[in-house]
XYZ file of C-alpha atoms in Angstrom:
720
model
C 39.356 -21.609 -29.151
C 36.786 -22.529 -26.017
C 33.052 -23.060 -26.974
C 30.293 -22.470 -24.601
C 26.753 -22.476 -25.025
C 24.626 -19.296 -25.207
C 22.847 -18.303 -21.845
C 19.497 -18.951 -23.626
C 20.420 -22.488 -24.140
C 21.910 -23.091 -20.566
C 20.677 -23.570 -17.128
C 22.013 -21.631 -14.281
C 23.303 -24.669 -13.093
C 25.372 -24.796 -16.105
C 26.550 -21.419 -16.396
C 27.717 -21.240 -12.707
C 29.553 -24.596 -13.152
C 31.118 -23.476 -16.548
C 32.385 -20.251 -14.472
C 33.723 -22.754 -11.862
C 35.880 -24.661 -14.509
C 37.913 -21.579 -15.264
C 39.251 -21.543 -11.678
C 39.207 -24.927 -9.994
C 42.653 -26.482 -10.773
C 42.200 -30.120 -12.762
C 41.663 -32.754 -10.292
C 39.346 -30.671 -8.105
C 39.810 -30.473 -4.580
C 42.198 -33.492 -4.482
C 44.578 -31.502 -6.985
C 44.152 -28.380 -4.758
C 45.424 -30.268 -1.491
C 48.174 -31.932 -3.725
C 50.995 -30.547 -1.577
C 49.385 -32.727 1.354
C 49.695 -35.827 -0.658
C 51.968 -37.351 1.672
C 49.340 -36.269 4.558
C 46.243 -37.126 2.627
C 44.155 -37.707 5.583
C 41.372 -35.988 7.176
C 43.487 -33.376 9.013
C 45.064 -32.125 5.974
C 41.800 -31.659 4.328
C 40.467 -29.548 7.161
C 43.712 -27.698 7.186
C 42.806 -26.873 3.344
C 39.310 -25.595 4.072
C 40.222 -23.597 7.243
C 43.235 -21.808 5.616
C 43.036 -21.960 1.840
C 46.082 -21.292 -0.195
C 45.974 -17.957 -1.926
C 46.028 -18.049 -5.618
C 44.157 -20.187 -8.017
C 43.384 -22.780 -5.378
C 41.238 -20.113 -3.461
C 38.072 -20.829 -5.332
C 34.953 -19.617 -3.187
C 32.016 -20.339 -5.963
C 30.068 -23.328 -5.969
C 26.636 -24.537 -7.254
C 23.870 -27.127 -6.368
C 21.023 -28.213 -8.260
C 17.744 -29.043 -6.625
C 14.516 -30.844 -7.694
C 10.965 -29.721 -6.869
C 11.306 -31.817 -3.464
C 14.364 -29.639 -2.684
C 16.841 -32.630 -3.208
C 20.127 -32.325 -4.299
C 20.370 -33.899 -8.025
C 23.573 -32.269 -9.063
C 26.163 -30.267 -7.185
C 29.642 -28.620 -8.077
C 31.344 -27.985 -4.889
C 34.588 -29.057 -5.745
C 36.729 -26.103 -4.496
C 38.731 -26.586 -1.328
C 36.880 -24.239 0.767
C 33.788 -26.138 0.512
C 35.608 -29.441 1.725
C 33.487 -31.238 4.592
C 30.251 -30.323 3.052
C 28.241 -33.650 2.558
C 26.214 -32.781 -0.633
C 25.237 -36.310 -1.493
C 22.865 -36.631 -4.494
C 19.694 -37.668 -3.592
C 20.098 -36.251 -0.054
C 17.915 -33.105 1.029
C 19.383 -29.760 0.747
C 18.313 -28.734 4.198
C 20.715 -31.169 5.568
C 23.504 -29.010 4.761
C 21.850 -26.091 7.142
C 21.743 -25.476 10.900
C 18.620 -26.739 12.441
C 17.516 -23.324 13.299
C 17.857 -22.116 9.663
C 15.743 -24.777 7.948
C 12.258 -23.371 8.345
C 13.391 -20.024 6.915
C 15.493 -21.468 4.136
C 12.804 -23.948 3.092
C 10.421 -21.069 2.966
C 12.642 -19.084 0.595
C 13.395 -22.069 -1.653
C 9.682 -22.550 -1.948
C 9.052 -19.166 -2.699
C 11.150 -19.031 -5.600
C 9.770 -22.423 -6.780
C 6.449 -20.916 -6.872
C 6.881 -17.323 -8.334
C 10.310 -17.837 -10.219
C 11.974 -14.589 -9.009
C 15.275 -15.340 -7.454
C 16.306 -14.670 -3.992
C 20.120 -13.420 -4.133
C 22.726 -12.667 -1.672
C 21.452 -14.210 1.489
C 24.215 -14.623 4.109
C 23.981 -18.193 5.192
C 25.590 -20.762 7.464
C 26.392 -24.164 5.942
C 27.277 -27.174 8.481
C 30.474 -29.303 7.796
C 30.710 -32.865 8.776
C 33.152 -31.913 11.698
C 30.791 -29.651 13.268
C 32.130 -26.571 11.851
C 30.348 -23.761 10.004
C 30.985 -22.200 6.414
C 29.736 -18.666 6.249
C 28.364 -18.068 2.241
C 26.361 -15.521 0.175
C 23.651 -17.893 -1.148
C 21.545 -17.126 -4.012
C 18.619 -19.259 -5.206
C 17.545 -19.205 -8.878
C 14.866 -20.932 -10.821
C 16.064 -23.580 -13.424
C 15.515 -22.818 -16.958
C 13.092 -24.197 -19.057
C 12.254 -26.838 -19.592
C 14.063 -27.983 -16.766
C 12.316 -28.109 -13.305
C 13.886 -27.025 -9.720
C 16.664 -24.927 -8.490
C 19.973 -23.767 -8.786
C 21.655 -22.651 -5.441
C 24.917 -20.825 -5.864
C 27.362 -20.345 -3.132
C 29.864 -17.900 -2.582
C 32.305 -18.662 0.777
C 32.588 -15.549 2.446
C 35.820 -13.912 3.212
C 35.678 -11.239 6.117
C 35.648 -8.442 3.490
C 33.112 -10.250 1.067
C 30.994 -10.913 3.959
C 30.703 -7.586 4.908
C 29.911 -6.253 1.495
C 27.401 -9.023 0.649
C 25.297 -8.477 3.934
C 25.559 -4.653 3.524
C 23.971 -5.731 -0.274
C 21.239 -7.858 1.060
C 20.235 -5.505 3.575
C 19.598 -2.901 1.229
C 17.209 -4.378 -0.991
C 14.019 -3.334 0.741
C 12.485 -0.068 2.155
C 9.865 -2.208 4.587
C 11.428 -1.740 8.167
C 10.548 -5.427 9.264
C 12.520 -6.597 6.073
C 15.443 -4.483 6.555
C 15.691 -5.455 10.330
C 15.254 -9.265 9.141
C 17.982 -9.099 6.717
C 20.239 -7.630 9.058
C 19.455 -10.116 11.670
C 20.071 -12.800 9.393
C 23.490 -11.123 8.635
C 24.629 -10.944 12.081
C 23.966 -14.736 12.400
C 27.120 -15.666 10.897
C 28.546 -14.274 14.301
C 26.242 -16.152 16.801
C 23.566 -18.556 17.438
C 20.631 -15.859 17.640
C 20.458 -12.391 16.485
C 17.655 -10.011 17.565
C 17.012 -6.341 16.247
C 14.768 -4.128 18.456
C 14.246 -0.735 17.095
C 12.673 2.376 18.442
C 8.913 2.450 18.645
C 8.903 5.880 16.734
C 10.363 3.971 13.675
C 6.686 2.593 12.783
C 4.671 5.409 13.958
C 6.125 8.326 12.004
C 6.893 10.137 14.951
C 10.247 11.975 15.248
C 13.006 10.048 16.887
C 14.472 10.834 19.893
C 17.427 13.022 19.726
C 18.727 13.660 23.112
C 20.902 10.881 24.528
C 20.044 11.166 27.920
C 16.303 10.135 27.098
C 14.862 6.553 27.364
C 13.678 4.948 24.099
C 10.906 2.360 23.916
C 11.913 -0.515 22.108
C 10.152 -2.781 19.818
C 11.377 -6.208 18.566
C 11.537 -6.018 14.734
C 13.322 -9.033 13.899
C 14.528 -12.381 15.403
C 16.471 -15.246 13.937
C 16.699 -18.339 13.694
C 12.907 -18.935 13.192
C 12.162 -21.506 15.772
C 9.684 -22.040 18.585
C 10.872 -19.763 21.551
C 10.288 -20.209 25.336
C 7.236 -18.617 26.914
C 7.592 -14.869 27.922
C 10.649 -14.584 25.514
C 9.952 -11.452 22.957
C 9.285 -11.967 19.544
C 8.930 -9.648 16.454
C 6.097 -7.330 16.737
C 6.243 -7.319 20.711
C 7.309 -4.431 22.972
C 10.289 -4.932 25.143
C 9.416 -4.588 28.778
C 9.873 -0.892 30.019
C 12.810 -2.142 32.379
C 14.298 -4.008 29.631
C 14.296 -0.915 27.152
C 15.840 1.439 30.005
C 18.237 -1.221 30.364
C 19.438 -1.525 27.013
C 19.205 2.209 26.322
C 21.354 3.082 29.340
C 23.817 0.357 28.621
C 24.839 1.295 25.218
C 24.910 5.100 25.875
C 27.742 5.204 28.314
C 29.583 8.525 28.746
C 27.123 10.230 26.645
C 27.915 8.216 23.589
C 26.316 5.121 22.194
C 28.863 2.433 22.339
C 28.688 -1.570 21.872
C 28.790 -3.815 25.058
C 29.523 -7.567 25.577
C 28.255 -9.324 28.374
C 30.600 -12.143 28.593
C 28.587 -15.155 30.581
C 25.207 -16.056 32.003
C 26.062 -15.145 35.251
C 26.851 -11.304 34.448
C 23.944 -11.642 32.196
C 21.431 -12.498 34.971
C 23.258 -9.899 37.177
C 22.694 -7.173 34.902
C 19.056 -7.814 33.981
C 18.439 -8.205 37.949
C 15.034 -10.258 37.597
C 13.701 -13.307 36.212
C 10.848 -11.937 34.094
C 13.609 -10.020 32.376
C 15.573 -12.891 31.746
C 12.562 -14.398 30.240
C 12.052 -12.070 28.129
C 15.703 -11.015 26.619
C 17.538 -14.225 27.124
C 16.605 -16.861 24.266
C 16.866 -20.192 26.016
C 19.140 -21.883 28.399
C 21.934 -22.343 26.335
C 22.455 -18.768 25.866
C 25.659 -17.708 27.600
C 26.970 -14.403 25.967
C 25.833 -11.486 24.091
C 27.058 -8.478 22.100
C 24.490 -5.387 21.819
C 25.283 -3.222 19.150
C 23.780 0.144 18.706
C 22.269 1.410 15.507
C 23.193 4.900 15.377
C 22.265 7.614 12.648
C 24.855 10.047 12.684
C 24.270 13.660 13.517
C 24.771 16.234 16.206
C 24.058 14.814 18.265
C 23.952 10.882 17.094
C 20.118 9.658 17.162
C 19.947 5.806 18.215
C 17.578 3.829 16.170
C 17.845 0.749 18.122
C 19.958 -1.938 19.311
C 21.341 -5.345 17.463
C 22.022 -8.093 20.027
C 23.947 -11.503 18.994
C 23.873 -14.090 21.351
C 26.350 -17.061 21.368
C 26.520 -20.483 23.385
C 29.391 -21.053 26.188
C 32.569 -21.516 25.172
C 32.430 -19.110 22.402
C 33.515 -15.652 23.370
C 33.659 -12.564 21.371
C 37.197 -11.633 20.463
C 38.150 -8.219 19.418
C 38.060 -8.995 15.765
C 34.664 -10.350 15.799
C 33.244 -7.366 17.870
C 35.184 -4.998 15.259
C 33.236 -6.784 12.441
C 29.761 -6.641 14.039
C 30.225 -2.890 14.646
C 31.462 -2.411 11.028
C 28.589 -4.298 9.629
C 25.920 -2.352 11.658
C 27.455 0.757 11.306
C 27.256 0.271 7.557
C 23.739 -0.651 7.396
C 22.333 1.885 9.977
C 21.698 4.089 7.283
C 19.497 1.341 5.487
C 17.434 1.178 8.731
C 16.944 4.840 8.491
C 15.814 5.076 4.940
C 13.139 2.514 5.753
C 12.111 4.690 8.612
C 11.923 7.552 6.276
C 9.980 5.516 3.942
C 7.638 4.429 6.524
C 6.959 7.746 7.871
C 5.768 8.959 4.410
C 4.087 6.056 4.016
C 1.848 6.651 7.203
C 1.343 10.357 5.907
C 0.148 9.407 2.664
C -1.993 6.681 4.132
C -3.620 9.421 6.425
C -4.472 11.625 3.730
C -6.078 8.527 1.791
C -7.999 7.602 4.538
C -9.576 11.005 5.036
C -10.611 10.988 1.314
C -12.472 7.649 1.639
C -16.180 7.812 1.841
C -17.845 7.872 4.956
C -21.416 6.341 4.598
C -23.879 5.952 1.976
C -27.547 7.551 1.971
C -30.999 6.575 1.697
C -30.828 6.202 -1.970
C -27.580 4.658 -2.611
C -25.313 2.178 -0.475
C -21.655 2.315 -0.934
C -18.679 0.211 0.444
C -14.888 0.918 -0.493
C -11.669 -0.846 -0.142
C -8.466 0.911 -0.422
C -5.241 -1.040 -0.125
C -1.872 0.668 -0.193
C 1.053 -0.552 -2.126
C 3.291 -2.840 0.187
C 5.681 -0.744 2.224
C 8.773 -2.196 0.250
C 7.470 -1.023 -3.224
C 7.874 2.359 -4.572
C 5.347 3.549 -2.001
C 1.823 4.588 -1.494
C 0.364 5.713 -4.667
C -2.294 8.468 -5.647
C -5.333 6.307 -6.003
C -8.416 7.876 -4.387
C -11.970 6.974 -4.127
C -14.928 8.858 -3.058
C -18.878 9.189 -2.885
C -20.800 11.752 -1.539
C -24.343 13.281 -1.574
C -24.853 16.306 -3.683
C -27.034 19.063 -2.090
C -29.655 18.600 -4.722
C -30.511 14.661 -3.659
C -27.975 13.126 -6.002
C -25.166 11.295 -5.285
C -21.307 11.431 -6.717
C -19.034 8.680 -7.104
C -15.584 9.481 -7.885
C -12.284 7.258 -8.657
C -9.010 8.734 -9.452
C -5.416 7.396 -10.102
C -2.614 9.921 -9.720
C 0.711 9.108 -11.774
C 3.532 8.005 -9.221
C 4.176 7.419 -5.892
C 4.947 9.213 -2.361
C 4.038 12.344 -1.077
C 3.878 14.374 -4.466
C 1.206 11.923 -5.870
C -0.492 12.432 -2.315
C -0.759 16.054 -2.490
C -1.760 16.159 -6.037
C -4.585 13.331 -5.155
C -6.033 15.383 -2.241
C -6.370 18.747 -4.629
C -7.734 16.817 -7.520
C -10.188 14.954 -5.022
C -11.342 18.298 -3.114
C -11.530 20.221 -6.344
C -13.810 17.534 -8.112
C -15.931 17.516 -4.850
C -16.258 21.341 -4.448
C -17.495 21.463 -8.368
C -19.868 18.774 -8.406
C -21.466 20.169 -5.098
C -21.545 23.671 -6.906
C -23.748 21.880 -9.672
C -21.327 21.392 -12.601
C -21.864 18.333 -14.610
C -19.154 15.616 -14.658
C -17.605 16.335 -17.915
C -17.146 20.235 -16.801
C -15.569 18.996 -13.727
C -13.182 16.729 -15.659
C -12.462 19.653 -17.921
C -11.242 21.587 -14.887
C -9.325 18.996 -13.499
C -7.804 18.479 -16.728
C -6.625 22.150 -16.552
C -5.259 21.924 -12.760
C -3.266 19.012 -13.585
C -1.719 21.010 -16.609
C -1.153 24.075 -14.589
C 0.572 21.974 -11.747
C 3.153 20.780 -14.332
C 3.722 24.224 -15.874
C 6.482 25.954 -14.285
C 5.427 29.558 -15.194
C 2.072 29.117 -13.791
C 3.565 29.365 -10.217
C 1.846 25.921 -9.157
C 4.692 23.545 -9.922
C 5.524 21.352 -6.987
C 8.503 19.474 -8.382
C 6.145 16.694 -9.336
C 4.349 15.987 -12.604
C 0.809 14.291 -12.670
C 0.260 14.362 -16.261
C -1.471 11.506 -17.478
C -3.506 10.855 -14.081
C -6.752 9.494 -14.708
C -10.180 9.892 -13.160
C -14.087 8.698 -13.509
C -17.128 10.396 -12.227
C -20.507 9.006 -12.187
C -23.551 10.910 -10.869
C -26.645 8.836 -9.862
C -30.050 10.437 -9.950
C -32.439 8.708 -7.517
C -35.389 9.950 -9.105
C -34.900 8.941 -12.831
C -32.617 5.929 -11.656
C -30.024 7.053 -14.126
C -26.286 7.448 -13.933
C -24.208 10.169 -16.022
C -20.496 9.128 -16.190
C -17.576 10.706 -17.811
C -13.811 9.577 -17.587
C -10.497 10.788 -18.249
C -8.473 7.924 -19.381
C -9.780 5.436 -16.334
C -10.588 2.125 -16.756
C -14.340 1.371 -17.452
C -16.696 0.893 -14.470
C -18.584 -2.443 -14.169
C -22.067 -2.571 -13.969
C -24.473 -5.615 -12.903
C -28.077 -5.076 -13.438
C -30.621 -6.835 -11.846
C -31.097 -9.893 -13.375
C -28.749 -9.182 -16.207
C -25.131 -10.036 -17.145
C -22.267 -8.071 -15.598
C -19.658 -6.397 -17.795
C -17.667 -3.217 -18.262
C -19.348 0.042 -19.574
C -18.695 0.818 -23.213
C -16.848 3.996 -22.033
C -14.962 5.957 -25.064
C -11.076 5.901 -24.258
C -9.412 9.067 -23.586
C -5.817 9.923 -23.072
C -5.966 11.140 -19.377
C -5.646 14.322 -17.694
C -3.175 16.774 -18.623
C -2.569 15.536 -22.138
C -0.777 17.895 -24.736
C -3.223 20.462 -26.384
C -2.850 18.777 -29.714
C -3.990 15.226 -28.158
C -6.595 16.598 -26.153
C -10.323 15.097 -26.582
C -13.586 16.137 -25.268
C -14.968 14.267 -22.385
C -17.941 12.497 -23.422
C -20.996 11.781 -20.999
C -22.229 8.297 -20.987
C -25.762 7.849 -19.584
C -27.285 4.862 -18.746
C -30.272 3.367 -16.749
C -29.611 2.082 -13.005
C -32.603 0.550 -11.722
C -32.729 -0.353 -8.036
C -30.816 -2.854 -7.099
C -28.172 -2.270 -9.672
C -24.593 -2.639 -8.708
C -21.920 -0.419 -10.112
C -18.151 -1.075 -9.460
C -15.479 1.625 -9.979
C -11.802 0.878 -9.179
C -8.001 1.615 -10.284
C -5.751 -0.478 -12.189
C -3.989 -2.056 -9.168
C -7.082 -4.133 -8.803
C -7.283 -5.614 -12.132
C -3.588 -5.559 -13.815
C -1.735 -8.907 -13.731
C 1.625 -9.059 -15.943
C 0.553 -12.513 -16.777
C -2.727 -11.717 -18.435
C -4.269 -9.067 -20.555
C -5.809 -6.184 -18.899
C -9.490 -7.195 -20.541
C -9.108 -10.544 -18.901
C -8.585 -8.830 -15.619
C -11.338 -6.558 -16.136
C -13.589 -9.968 -16.773
C -12.308 -11.314 -13.639
C -13.810 -8.256 -11.777
C -16.883 -8.629 -13.508
C -17.384 -12.411 -12.502
C -16.244 -11.576 -8.872
C -18.829 -8.410 -8.538
C -21.788 -10.443 -10.514
C -21.239 -13.278 -7.511
C -22.303 -10.619 -5.087
C -26.000 -11.176 -3.797
C -28.634 -8.435 -3.185
C -28.788 -9.697 0.612
C -25.045 -9.493 0.925
C -23.281 -6.754 3.381
C -21.947 -4.444 0.800
C -18.670 -3.687 2.843
C -18.206 -7.385 3.399
C -18.582 -8.366 -0.221
C -16.090 -5.546 -1.273
C -13.377 -6.940 1.044
C -14.236 -10.413 -0.753
C -13.946 -9.169 -4.220
C -10.619 -7.290 -3.631
C -8.983 -10.492 -1.919
C -10.093 -12.453 -4.436
C -8.173 -10.434 -7.147
C -5.549 -8.407 -5.707
C -1.988 -9.835 -5.477
C -0.334 -10.355 -2.100
C 2.586 -8.432 -3.019
C 1.075 -4.882 -4.545
C 3.411 -2.688 -6.548
C 0.579 -0.273 -6.750
C -2.530 0.765 -4.612
C -5.788 -1.543 -5.081
C -8.908 0.375 -4.838
C -12.490 -0.588 -5.384
C -15.679 1.232 -4.872
C -18.823 -0.581 -4.889
C -22.415 1.295 -5.193
C -25.440 -0.664 -4.999
C -28.502 1.649 -6.242
C -31.834 2.040 -4.399
C -33.494 5.162 -5.307
C -36.817 6.964 -4.212
C -39.822 4.974 -4.550
C -42.590 6.222 -7.027
C -44.982 7.677 -4.467
C -41.818 9.718 -2.990
C -41.723 11.809 -6.111
C -43.617 13.984 -8.610
C -42.764 15.913 -11.861
C -44.836 18.306 -13.890
C -44.228 20.127 -16.945
C -46.053 23.759 -17.206
C -45.620 26.274 -19.766
C -43.952 29.489 -19.382
C -46.725 31.697 -18.743
C -47.691 34.195 -16.138
C -50.171 31.770 -14.652
C -47.476 29.163 -14.301
C -46.662 30.030 -10.595
C -50.506 29.856 -9.672
C -50.751 26.301 -11.312
C -47.586 25.149 -9.470
C -48.959 26.226 -6.160
C -52.142 24.142 -6.695
C -50.647 20.965 -7.950
C -48.002 20.959 -4.867
C -50.372 21.976 -2.255
C -52.529 18.946 -3.493
C -49.488 16.482 -3.297
C -48.439 17.647 0.138
C -51.863 17.088 1.333
C -51.979 13.556 0.203
C -48.412 13.116 1.854
C -49.931 14.705 5.182
C -47.342 17.398 5.236
C -47.629 19.924 8.314
C -49.512 23.204 7.346
C -46.474 25.250 8.278
C -44.076 23.169 5.984
C -46.736 22.930 3.219
C -46.986 26.641 3.390
C -43.454 27.004 3.365
C -42.900 24.604 0.160
C -45.863 26.141 -1.628
C -44.153 29.618 -1.209
C -40.831 28.544 -2.468
C -42.162 26.748 -5.480
C -44.017 29.715 -6.677
C -41.051 31.961 -5.908
C -38.818 29.854 -8.120
C -41.371 29.228 -10.972
C -42.056 33.128 -11.058
C -38.427 33.534 -11.595
C -38.382 31.040 -14.275
C -41.256 32.848 -16.290
C -39.347 36.256 -15.619
C -35.896 35.507 -16.410
C -36.240 32.369 -18.532
C -38.066 30.870 -21.238
C -39.404 27.582 -22.912
C -41.384 24.929 -20.613
C -40.923 24.818 -16.958
C -40.322 21.724 -15.001
C -41.285 21.277 -11.512
C -40.099 18.251 -9.347
C -41.219 17.696 -5.705
C -39.177 14.852 -3.961
C -39.722 13.549 -0.317
C -36.915 12.544 1.633
C -35.929 11.321 5.013
C -35.160 14.662 5.907
C -37.600 16.788 4.410
C -38.630 17.802 1.042
C -36.447 18.869 -2.073
C -38.196 21.439 -4.496
C -36.564 21.471 -8.006
C -37.783 24.132 -10.954
C -35.891 23.488 -14.292
C -36.092 26.070 -17.166
C -34.062 27.007 -20.407
C -32.359 29.653 -19.141
C -28.571 30.069 -18.624
C -28.512 32.710 -16.333
C -27.252 31.827 -12.529
C -29.701 33.169 -9.781
C -27.739 35.450 -7.176
C -28.632 36.413 -3.726
C -28.027 40.449 -3.812
C -28.440 43.286 -1.457
C -31.110 45.693 -2.783
C -32.205 48.989 -1.986
C -35.110 49.943 -0.266
C -37.369 50.507 -3.214
C -35.821 47.794 -5.370
C -38.037 44.934 -6.168
C -35.759 42.795 -7.859
C -34.322 39.757 -6.489
C -36.923 39.933 -3.374
C -38.063 36.114 -4.663
C -34.632 34.675 -3.750
C -34.510 36.490 -0.303
C -37.908 34.696 0.277
C -36.452 31.387 -0.727
C -33.197 31.894 1.357
C -35.459 32.594 4.375
C -37.556 29.510 3.947
C -35.121 26.752 3.116
C -32.270 25.076 4.697
C -30.158 25.248 1.407
C -30.709 26.025 -2.187
C -28.501 26.201 -5.411
C -28.240 25.591 -8.968
C -27.169 22.601 -11.049
C -26.562 22.982 -14.896
C -28.250 20.508 -17.750
C -27.860 20.205 -21.473
C -30.915 22.217 -21.962
C -30.714 25.017 -19.286
C -30.559 25.001 -15.294
C -32.548 23.496 -12.433
C -32.755 25.518 -9.066
C -33.145 23.340 -6.251
C -34.212 24.036 -2.684
C -34.309 21.769 0.417
C -37.138 22.252 3.043
C -37.033 20.464 6.687
C -40.142 19.058 7.676
């Protein structure tokens, strides 16, 4: 009975080598070539790897172990198909590669060393000692602890396996650039240079050209190998010259159908291109002598051309019919992957546009804000539903809102937009932060309820939101959270740290699990810095979430009072956010300024008939000290008088009068203990009720109501 070690105790090299032992005949390559023992020279050896005998001797799997310097420490390449590969212990692995592939493969090897994430199914060429090349599917794995280094598994590619492995590798990303790069790397097995040129609309999210007679604008999406190219040659990210785009699109669209074409030699290439400028732009160096151009076609009626794949060869290596067929088959198989990446890019652009519209525009005289929103990388699940917003409320306060909708893509973006605008509308209407969250909670529940008529095929249950409202007069913040991570506060001269916000299950929780939304009030004197964020900024699989929040607190506390806030926000994000983002990264920084003490005044008056007269006297005296114009003073005095009179008549308890001098005018506030909402009504000729609000409406630029724990505050803005 065979005994093998468990996977947990074996390195990737040992496991691959163990698999090899089941297939390689005893004696290795020498035994495999036993039929040629009488001719045991290099000719017989070459004949074995060029046309291996079917059956047990047609082994296609090999393994190479590398140290951290990428030098070979062990190898198992005994199969006949690997004959001619000089994998010598102690030699650099890159000696097995064509020179043009060395930078790209070295970068991949280093990446696996650093991250531990495997890189699988790369179609790669290897050089034999006789100058010929072997095409393999190469996978790079990190060595199992306690060992260090890498294990590189190699699968020699038969034609059908080559096509399958190439298609598998190409379909692993939703990023247009990475998908095109994978296709170009796969095509390199048939040539010396491979380039992918795609319709410019692939990146912009516009509709693709659907009429064969129209010319497409091409942009280079990928180019291999990764070497220094001549001046003037089109490299990834560059647009092809308009003449080149026209020539390529016309060449592949013969007889109203997109077809592959082959230009066999340098003379024909120069004749077709017609100008030295186009030759410099499209021909990769002086050695390139032939090219095959294969269109990437999306099936339909009519078919849509997504772009062109180009494979270049040196002189003396013409394309035969079988190779051209293989190229067409590979490109045809993978065109749908390119189209999937295009659709993902289009959705990505649409969600980004919505996210940008929700970003805060500017701060105000009483608060400075800065925000950074970095979407998830395009090859991840898609842009998420993170949003951040800050906006001045009509009564002079400022609202800071951050939210994270569950999921990714257009469904999350639609819900994000709905919740963000609903929160803004309710806060502007005067509702407190906890009341707004109650409404958002109900909205999320309704969106998930098929019987409500609001279901959109998407569930946002478990989404989170945090709302902070800053009062620039009292220098206090009222904060309420629905399952969101706690904001970080940096008071002037004090230690930074997360606020003690009570945990909450989030929006849309089951009725039995619902909890009230608490209001956390805290002082934020001028100079305080408040950071609101989403989990993508602080989550790291390698550390606890508390450690991530602690890192954020350290980074925010390093922001100096004289630093430009927007630049500081970018520094914080760049220091904490991962390079490859699987989730959106959002940060909102708010630096509190507030009003100066001399720009505000507050009086408490008893609810008596003489309250209005008392308020007129106090306000008029203060406006005189502020040197307010007479007409403005008269208007403000009248507004305060009417609001105090209404409070005495319709409410009860003590009355609070507050006057604020802003950069745009004056803000009057009258608070009482009543819970009735003042409404502007159309009165009859002899009806005196409600005339005070008509006076207020005529003298102000805006007025409204906000609710408090003890009653309400009616505010009115008067221009200077």
